[in-house]
Short mmCIF file of C-alpha atoms in Angstrom, two decimals:
data_model
loop_
_atom_site.label_atom_id
_atom_site.label_comp_id
_atom_site.label_asym_id
_atom_site.label_seq_id
_atom_site.Cartn_x
_atom_site.Cartn_y
_atom_site.Cartn_z
CA UNK A 376 28.72 -17.54 -12.51
CA UNK A 377 26.51 -20.11 -14.13
CA UNK A 378 24.25 -19.40 -17.04
CA UNK A 379 21.38 -19.72 -14.77
CA UNK A 380 22.74 -17.36 -12.21
CA UNK A 381 23.62 -15.07 -15.04
CA UNK A 382 19.99 -15.13 -16.27
CA UNK A 383 18.81 -14.33 -12.79
CA UNK A 384 21.20 -11.34 -12.36
CA UNK A 385 20.03 -9.76 -15.48
CA UNK A 386 16.23 -9.49 -14.42
CA UNK A 387 15.14 -6.03 -13.99
CA UNK A 388 12.10 -5.57 -11.74
CA UNK A 389 10.32 -2.12 -12.06
CA UNK A 390 7.37 -0.52 -10.29
CA UNK A 391 5.00 2.09 -11.68
CA UNK A 392 1.90 3.71 -10.16
CA UNK A 393 0.44 5.26 -13.37
CA UNK A 394 -0.86 2.97 -16.28
CA UNK A 395 -0.03 5.92 -18.72
CA UNK A 396 3.70 5.16 -18.13
CA UNK A 397 3.34 1.45 -18.86
CA UNK A 398 3.88 -0.16 -22.14
CA UNK A 399 0.44 -1.82 -22.24
CA UNK A 400 0.96 -3.31 -25.69
CA UNK A 401 3.87 -5.39 -24.28
CA UNK A 402 1.98 -5.95 -21.05
CA UNK A 403 -0.98 -7.27 -22.81
CA UNK A 404 0.84 -9.55 -25.24
CA UNK A 405 1.95 -11.68 -22.26
CA UNK A 406 -1.62 -12.55 -21.25
CA UNK A 407 -3.21 -15.61 -22.34
CA UNK A 408 -6.62 -17.29 -21.65
CA UNK A 409 -8.68 -15.77 -18.88
CA UNK A 410 -6.29 -12.87 -18.65
CA UNK A 411 -8.69 -10.02 -19.46
CA UNK A 412 -9.03 -8.67 -15.86
CA UNK A 413 -5.11 -8.08 -15.80
CA UNK A 414 -5.15 -6.59 -19.33
CA UNK A 415 -5.08 -2.81 -20.10
CA UNK A 416 -8.78 -2.12 -20.93
CA UNK A 417 -9.77 -3.31 -17.50
CA UNK A 418 -6.70 -1.97 -15.67
CA UNK A 419 -7.67 1.59 -17.20
CA UNK A 420 -11.14 1.29 -15.59
CA UNK A 421 -9.73 -0.20 -12.35
CA UNK A 422 -7.31 2.63 -12.05
CA UNK A 423 -9.99 5.41 -12.78
CA UNK A 424 -12.15 3.90 -10.02
CA UNK A 425 -9.31 3.23 -7.45
CA UNK A 426 -9.16 5.16 -4.05
CA UNK A 427 -5.51 4.60 -4.07
CA UNK A 428 -3.09 4.40 -7.10
CA UNK A 429 -2.51 0.78 -8.09
CA UNK A 430 0.87 -0.85 -8.45
CA UNK A 431 2.02 -2.19 -11.81
CA UNK A 432 5.15 -4.45 -11.40
CA UNK A 433 7.19 -5.59 -14.33
CA UNK A 434 10.16 -7.92 -14.63
CA UNK A 435 12.18 -7.66 -17.81
CA UNK A 436 15.49 -9.39 -19.13
CA UNK A 437 17.07 -6.65 -21.35
CA UNK A 438 14.52 -5.48 -23.80
CA UNK A 439 12.38 -8.52 -23.35
CA UNK A 440 9.42 -8.30 -20.86
CA UNK A 441 9.24 -11.62 -18.94
CA UNK A 442 6.23 -10.94 -16.49
CA UNK A 443 3.92 -8.40 -15.16
CA UNK A 444 1.61 -8.05 -12.08
CA UNK A 445 -1.13 -5.55 -11.20
CA UNK A 446 -1.88 -4.94 -7.56
CA UNK A 447 -4.46 -2.84 -5.84
CA UNK A 448 -4.28 -1.47 -2.21
CA UNK A 449 -7.66 -1.93 -0.61
CA UNK A 450 -8.91 -0.29 2.46
CA UNK A 451 -11.11 -2.04 5.09
CA UNK A 452 -14.25 -0.30 3.85
CA UNK A 453 -13.54 -0.99 0.17
CA UNK A 454 -16.58 -1.33 -2.09
CA UNK A 455 -14.72 -4.18 -3.92
CA UNK A 456 -15.61 -6.72 -1.20
CA UNK A 457 -15.04 -9.73 -3.33
CA UNK A 458 -11.41 -8.69 -3.57
CA UNK A 459 -10.98 -8.21 0.01
CA UNK A 460 -9.05 -10.94 1.77
CA UNK A 461 -11.02 -10.11 4.94
CA UNK A 462 -14.20 -10.75 3.25
CA UNK A 463 -13.14 -13.73 1.20
CA UNK A 464 -11.19 -15.49 4.04
CA UNK A 465 -14.20 -14.86 6.32
CA UNK A 466 -16.66 -16.44 3.88
CA UNK A 467 -14.29 -19.54 3.65
CA UNK A 468 -14.11 -19.78 7.46
CA UNK A 469 -18.03 -19.62 7.77
CA UNK A 470 -18.36 -22.27 5.02
CA UNK A 471 -15.87 -24.61 6.58
CA UNK A 472 -16.50 -24.30 10.25
CA UNK A 473 -20.14 -23.13 10.18
CA UNK A 474 -19.18 -20.21 12.49
CA UNK A 475 -18.58 -16.58 11.79
CA UNK A 476 -15.04 -15.04 12.81
CA UNK A 477 -13.90 -11.65 13.42
CA UNK A 478 -10.23 -12.32 12.91
CA UNK A 479 -10.20 -12.06 9.01
CA UNK A 480 -11.11 -8.30 9.34
CA UNK A 481 -7.57 -7.90 10.68
CA UNK A 482 -6.25 -8.90 7.18
CA UNK A 483 -7.32 -5.36 5.90
CA UNK A 484 -6.10 -3.06 4.57
CA UNK A 485 -4.48 -5.40 2.00
CA UNK A 486 -2.84 -5.41 -1.37
CA UNK A 487 -5.16 -7.49 -3.85
CA UNK A 488 -2.70 -8.83 -6.58
CA UNK A 489 -3.48 -10.03 -10.08
CA UNK A 490 -6.54 -8.06 -10.98
CA UNK A 491 -9.45 -6.31 -9.20
CA UNK A 492 -12.15 -8.73 -10.01
CA UNK A 493 -13.72 -11.86 -8.48
CA UNK A 494 -13.03 -13.86 -11.55
CA UNK A 495 -9.60 -15.04 -12.50
CA UNK A 496 -6.33 -13.73 -10.67
CA UNK A 497 -3.67 -13.64 -13.29
CA UNK A 498 -0.13 -12.57 -13.53
CA UNK A 499 1.09 -11.94 -17.24
CA UNK A 500 3.94 -14.26 -18.08
CA UNK A 501 6.08 -14.62 -21.33
CA UNK A 502 5.39 -18.39 -22.19
CA UNK A 503 8.17 -18.39 -24.74
CA UNK A 504 10.95 -18.25 -22.14
CA UNK A 505 12.07 -21.13 -20.23
CA UNK A 506 9.85 -22.35 -17.18
CA UNK A 507 12.82 -21.55 -14.80
CA UNK A 508 12.79 -17.85 -15.97
CA UNK A 509 9.07 -17.72 -15.76
CA UNK A 510 9.24 -18.76 -12.07
CA UNK A 511 12.15 -16.61 -11.29
CA UNK A 512 10.39 -13.49 -12.72
CA UNK A 513 7.22 -14.26 -10.61
CA UNK A 514 9.21 -14.75 -7.46
CA UNK A 515 10.68 -11.29 -8.01
CA UNK A 516 7.20 -9.69 -8.72
CA UNK A 517 5.56 -11.32 -5.82
CA UNK A 518 8.64 -10.26 -3.53
CA UNK A 519 8.29 -6.68 -4.89
CA UNK A 520 4.66 -6.64 -4.13
CA UNK A 521 5.02 -7.76 -0.52
CA UNK A 522 8.01 -5.25 0.16
CA UNK A 523 5.63 -2.62 -1.12
CA UNK A 524 2.68 -3.71 1.12
CA UNK A 525 4.73 -4.09 4.26
CA UNK A 526 6.19 -0.56 3.65
CA UNK A 527 2.75 0.90 3.09
CA UNK A 528 1.58 -0.60 6.46
CA UNK A 529 -0.83 -3.08 4.78
CA UNK A 530 -1.82 -6.17 6.69
CA UNK A 531 -1.97 -8.82 3.94
CA UNK A 532 -0.97 -9.49 0.40
CA UNK A 533 -3.60 -11.79 -1.51
CA UNK A 534 -4.21 -13.69 -4.76
CA UNK A 535 -7.71 -14.71 -4.32
CA UNK A 536 -8.97 -16.34 -7.55
CA UNK A 537 -5.98 -18.42 -8.76
CA UNK A 538 -7.14 -21.05 -11.29
CA UNK A 539 -6.13 -24.66 -10.45
CA UNK A 540 -4.44 -25.24 -13.81
CA UNK A 541 -2.21 -21.91 -13.29
CA UNK A 542 0.56 -24.04 -11.97
CA UNK A 543 3.35 -21.67 -12.53
CA UNK A 544 1.72 -18.93 -10.19
CA UNK A 545 0.56 -21.52 -7.78
CA UNK A 546 3.96 -23.03 -7.46
CA UNK A 547 5.70 -19.72 -6.89
CA UNK A 548 3.07 -18.71 -4.19
CA UNK A 549 3.25 -21.79 -2.25
CA UNK A 550 7.09 -21.61 -2.40
CA UNK A 551 6.70 -17.98 -1.06
CA UNK A 552 4.74 -19.45 1.92
CA UNK A 553 1.45 -18.15 1.04
CA UNK A 554 -1.54 -19.87 2.70
CA UNK A 555 -3.62 -21.71 0.22
CA UNK A 556 -7.40 -22.03 0.79
CA UNK A 557 -10.03 -23.75 -1.29
CA UNK A 558 -11.93 -20.79 -3.15
CA UNK A 559 -14.45 -20.40 -5.73
CA UNK A 560 -15.28 -22.26 -8.86
CA UNK A 561 -15.19 -20.28 -12.31
CA UNK A 562 -17.03 -21.37 -15.35
CA UNK A 563 -16.36 -21.15 -19.00
CA UNK A 564 -18.26 -22.12 -22.09
CA UNK A 565 -16.07 -23.46 -24.90
CA UNK A 566 -17.30 -22.36 -28.29
CA UNK A 567 -17.82 -25.21 -30.75
CA UNK A 568 -14.81 -25.55 -33.09
CA UNK A 569 -17.06 -26.46 -36.01
CA UNK A 570 -18.61 -22.85 -35.74
CA UNK A 571 -22.24 -23.94 -35.49
CA UNK A 572 -25.04 -23.81 -32.93
CA UNK A 573 -25.72 -27.45 -33.67
CA UNK A 574 -22.24 -28.17 -32.34
CA UNK A 575 -23.16 -26.69 -29.13
CA UNK A 576 -26.50 -28.64 -28.94
CA UNK A 577 -24.62 -31.94 -29.66
CA UNK A 578 -22.87 -31.76 -26.41
CA UNK A 579 -26.04 -32.36 -24.46
CA UNK A 580 -28.19 -35.61 -24.09
CA UNK A 581 -31.42 -35.79 -26.26
CA UNK A 582 -33.72 -34.60 -23.39
CA UNK A 583 -31.65 -31.51 -22.79
CA UNK A 584 -31.44 -30.66 -26.34
CA UNK A 585 -35.23 -30.68 -26.59
CA UNK A 586 -35.50 -28.26 -23.60
CA UNK A 587 -33.03 -25.86 -25.34
CA UNK A 588 -34.82 -25.92 -28.48
CA UNK A 589 -38.04 -25.43 -26.79
CA UNK A 590 -36.70 -22.22 -24.95
CA UNK A 591 -35.40 -21.01 -28.26
CA UNK A 592 -38.91 -21.44 -29.85
CA UNK A 593 -40.76 -19.89 -27.00
CA UNK A 594 -38.46 -16.76 -27.16
CA UNK A 595 -38.81 -16.46 -30.85
CA UNK A 596 -42.66 -16.82 -30.74
CA UNK A 597 -42.87 -14.11 -28.24
CA UNK A 598 -40.88 -11.75 -30.46
CA UNK A 599 -37.74 -11.49 -28.13
CA UNK A 600 -34.98 -9.76 -30.27
CA UNK A 601 -31.35 -8.78 -29.38
CA UNK A 602 -28.83 -6.06 -30.10
CA UNK A 603 -25.24 -5.62 -29.17
CA UNK A 604 -23.77 -2.17 -29.04
CA UNK A 605 -21.08 0.12 -27.42
CA UNK A 606 -21.95 1.79 -24.10
CA UNK A 607 -23.59 5.12 -24.42
CA UNK A 608 -25.09 7.52 -21.74
CA UNK A 609 -28.59 6.75 -23.11
CA UNK A 610 -28.00 2.91 -22.90
CA UNK A 611 -26.53 3.28 -19.37
CA UNK A 612 -29.76 4.99 -18.22
CA UNK A 613 -31.88 2.39 -19.82
CA UNK A 614 -30.20 -0.65 -18.34
CA UNK A 615 -29.38 0.78 -14.85
CA UNK A 616 -32.95 -0.14 -13.52
CA UNK A 617 -32.52 -3.66 -14.80
CA UNK A 618 -29.50 -4.32 -12.58
CA UNK A 619 -31.27 -2.79 -9.69
CA UNK A 620 -34.12 -5.07 -10.14
CA UNK A 621 -31.72 -8.09 -10.19
CA UNK A 622 -30.23 -7.02 -7.04
CA UNK A 623 -33.62 -6.45 -5.34
CA UNK A 624 -34.80 -9.95 -6.64
CA UNK A 625 -31.86 -11.56 -4.64
CA UNK A 626 -32.33 -9.15 -1.63
CA UNK A 627 -29.00 -7.51 -2.14
CA UNK A 628 -28.78 -3.74 -1.44
CA UNK A 629 -27.24 -1.63 -4.30
CA UNK A 630 -26.40 2.05 -4.95
CA UNK A 631 -27.90 3.16 -8.33
CA UNK A 632 -25.58 6.03 -8.66
CA UNK A 633 -22.62 3.79 -8.09
CA UNK A 634 -23.66 1.50 -10.77
CA UNK A 635 -23.97 4.39 -13.09
CA UNK A 636 -20.52 5.46 -12.26
CA UNK A 637 -19.12 2.01 -12.97
CA UNK A 638 -20.80 1.92 -16.33
CA UNK A 639 -19.49 5.42 -17.16
CA UNK A 640 -16.07 4.47 -16.29
CA UNK A 641 -16.20 1.30 -18.39
CA UNK A 642 -17.35 3.23 -21.31
CA UNK A 643 -14.64 5.92 -20.88
CA UNK A 644 -11.87 3.52 -20.16
CA UNK A 645 -12.28 0.10 -21.58
CA UNK A 646 -13.02 1.26 -25.19
CA UNK A 647 -14.15 -1.12 -27.83
CA UNK A 648 -13.46 -4.13 -25.57
CA UNK A 649 -16.64 -3.35 -23.75
CA UNK A 650 -20.10 -3.93 -25.06
CA UNK A 651 -23.56 -4.35 -23.93
CA UNK A 652 -25.99 -7.11 -25.47
CA UNK A 653 -29.85 -6.27 -24.91
CA UNK A 654 -32.82 -8.24 -25.20
CA UNK A 655 -35.99 -6.50 -26.47
CA UNK A 656 -39.63 -7.12 -26.22
CA UNK A 657 -42.40 -4.96 -27.66
CA UNK A 658 -39.83 -2.07 -28.24
CA UNK A 659 -38.50 -2.03 -24.66
CA UNK A 660 -35.29 -3.31 -23.28
CA UNK A 661 -36.01 -6.37 -20.86
CA UNK A 662 -32.44 -7.58 -20.16
CA UNK A 663 -28.91 -6.92 -20.71
CA UNK A 664 -25.56 -8.34 -20.31
CA UNK A 665 -22.13 -6.32 -19.99
CA UNK A 666 -19.40 -8.20 -21.88
CA UNK A 667 -15.80 -7.85 -22.68
CA UNK A 668 -13.79 -9.26 -25.74
CA UNK A 669 -10.23 -9.49 -25.43
CA UNK A 670 -7.58 -11.77 -26.98
CA UNK A 671 -10.19 -13.89 -28.83
CA UNK A 672 -12.31 -14.57 -25.62
CA UNK A 673 -15.41 -13.06 -24.25
CA UNK A 674 -16.00 -12.37 -20.49
CA UNK A 675 -19.64 -11.86 -19.37
CA UNK A 676 -19.42 -9.26 -16.46
CA UNK A 677 -22.90 -8.28 -15.08
CA UNK A 678 -26.58 -7.98 -16.19
CA UNK A 679 -29.97 -7.25 -15.21
CA UNK A 680 -33.67 -7.98 -16.15
CA UNK A 681 -37.13 -6.51 -16.21
CA UNK A 682 -38.80 -9.39 -14.43
CA UNK A 683 -42.39 -8.08 -14.75
CA UNK A 684 -42.08 -7.46 -18.52
CA UNK A 685 -40.45 -10.89 -19.24
CA UNK A 686 -42.97 -12.98 -17.19
CA UNK A 687 -42.13 -16.59 -17.56
CA UNK A 688 -40.04 -16.18 -20.75
CA UNK A 689 -36.53 -17.68 -20.52
CA UNK A 690 -34.86 -14.41 -21.22
CA UNK A 691 -31.91 -15.08 -19.08
CA UNK A 692 -30.86 -18.29 -20.82
CA UNK A 693 -31.67 -16.72 -24.24
CA UNK A 694 -29.45 -13.62 -23.57
CA UNK A 695 -26.66 -14.93 -21.26
CA UNK A 696 -26.12 -18.08 -23.21
CA UNK A 697 -27.60 -18.44 -26.67
CA UNK A 698 -27.11 -15.05 -28.01
CA UNK A 699 -23.69 -14.57 -26.51
CA UNK A 700 -22.93 -18.03 -28.14
CA UNK A 701 -24.21 -16.69 -31.53
CA UNK A 702 -22.04 -13.66 -31.15
CA UNK A 703 -19.03 -15.80 -30.34
CA UNK A 704 -19.52 -18.11 -33.38
CA UNK A 705 -19.91 -15.15 -35.67
CA UNK A 706 -16.65 -13.50 -34.33
CA UNK A 707 -14.47 -16.56 -33.98
CA UNK A 708 -14.33 -16.25 -30.17
CA UNK A 709 -12.92 -19.49 -28.56
CA UNK A 710 -14.47 -19.23 -25.00
CA UNK A 711 -17.06 -17.28 -23.08
CA UNK A 712 -16.14 -16.69 -19.35
CA UNK A 713 -18.93 -16.58 -16.87
CA UNK A 714 -17.11 -16.06 -13.64
CA UNK A 715 -17.98 -17.69 -10.45
CA UNK A 716 -21.45 -18.52 -8.69
CA UNK A 717 -24.76 -20.05 -10.04
CA UNK A 718 -22.98 -23.42 -10.41
CA UNK A 719 -25.93 -25.58 -11.32
CA UNK A 720 -27.34 -23.23 -13.83
CA UNK A 721 -23.92 -22.78 -15.57
CA UNK A 722 -23.37 -26.52 -15.69
CA UNK A 723 -26.78 -26.92 -17.32
CA UNK A 724 -25.88 -24.90 -20.21
CA UNK A 725 -22.62 -26.52 -20.95
CA UNK A 726 -20.01 -24.55 -19.09
CA UNK A 727 -17.02 -26.32 -17.57
CA UNK A 728 -15.82 -25.60 -14.15
CA UNK A 729 -12.43 -24.50 -13.20
CA UNK A 730 -11.58 -24.80 -9.41
CA UNK A 731 -9.81 -21.90 -7.84
CA UNK A 732 -7.63 -21.26 -4.78
CA UNK A 733 -7.22 -18.18 -2.53
CA UNK A 734 -3.65 -17.50 -1.64
CA UNK A 735 -3.09 -15.04 1.39
CA UNK A 736 -0.07 -13.93 3.40
CA UNK A 737 -0.52 -11.96 6.47
CA UNK A 738 2.12 -9.51 7.96
CA UNK A 739 1.40 -10.28 11.61
CA UNK A 740 2.32 -13.77 13.26
CA UNK A 741 -1.18 -13.95 14.93
CA UNK A 742 -3.11 -13.82 11.55
CA UNK A 743 -0.61 -16.00 9.97
CA UNK A 744 -1.23 -18.70 12.38
CA UNK A 745 -5.03 -18.38 12.19
CA UNK A 746 -4.78 -18.53 8.41
CA UNK A 747 -2.61 -21.77 8.68
CA UNK A 748 -5.18 -23.28 11.09
CA UNK A 749 -8.05 -22.63 8.75
CA UNK A 750 -6.04 -24.28 5.91
CA UNK A 751 -5.35 -27.27 8.01
CA UNK A 752 -9.16 -27.45 8.65
CA UNK A 753 -9.97 -26.94 4.90
CA UNK A 754 -7.58 -29.88 4.09
CA UNK A 755 -9.28 -32.06 6.84
CA UNK A 756 -12.69 -31.51 5.50
CA UNK A 757 -11.42 -32.25 1.90
CA UNK A 758 -9.79 -35.46 3.01
CA UNK A 759 -13.03 -36.54 4.88
CA UNK A 760 -15.01 -35.64 1.79
CA UNK A 761 -12.72 -37.75 -0.34
CA UNK A 762 -12.79 -40.75 2.04
CA UNK A 763 -16.68 -40.56 2.00
CA UNK A 764 -16.91 -40.54 -1.69
CA UNK A 765 -14.57 -43.47 -1.98
CA UNK A 766 -16.62 -45.43 0.64
CA UNK A 767 -19.76 -44.71 -1.26
CA UNK A 768 -18.24 -45.78 -4.52
CA UNK A 769 -17.50 -49.05 -2.92
#
């Protein structure tokens, strides 16, 4: 037996269905940048709000933990629609073909791996061990997840928000014959290393710096102030109408009681990692952002605003970007992660994009073929777009 074969033979893969039985300190220690939604504060909240107990897979070599992977069984009617391969694949199909399709619905129920959040799908990996062992551990965990999914009668296994630069996980999924589809783009703001707000402004051309300074002056002149605190029941009651107002503005139906339940669960399970930053005007809260801080990085999760009270004041920019940046500078945070969507706005405030891929494997041959056909169509569109860009450049 070679040294490499011996290393593989010693790998121990385990499955747990209760986070209380997991060594979360060792688990969290494996997570690097953008890893919060696979870390224990979020896992506790996700478990508390899961209809079916999640899976926690680990791979160890002797006493050393090599990799870990959370996974969530999701029913067809799951409220976590952005983690549903049926919904995500259907959206990609609509975007690429211009036509709606019913077949992605047959991908449910499914096992959503790497975190129950439409942001960054991560597996926890020990970066101090050789690449070969990292890959081997991930192969083992992906295989274990599939076996559990098929045994449970689920229709698909998915990793829906894999970052482009997560080359180890992407390589494993491609080797395991997952279909890769072009997904979302996530955005992160790198906090200036010089520790100053001026360092942030220096990234922009003169015209844009003038605009940001004007927004700051307008907010200051109007008397807008900010406060950051842990979540309390009183605060939950105060900010809930603001998120409902945001949904109403964008024409999205929302359940106020479901939102209250989410915030209460976050408060109970995420501990000090969760905070709410609020914007105030004339003694009233006119905006809020829920954030998580973990591993020296901040994650902006959700928010809401009193649009009538704020009028034309740029409260969104003041709260979601400038105030969060001030907090990050004061606390030595390296990055603020803003998830997906609102591309133009996030780019305009200095965020950098990270392209993502949705990886899906179906249990049934028919859905597998349809996924492959969609992937080929996506690849063809990307090739045509690239050729068009090259022609335009010439």
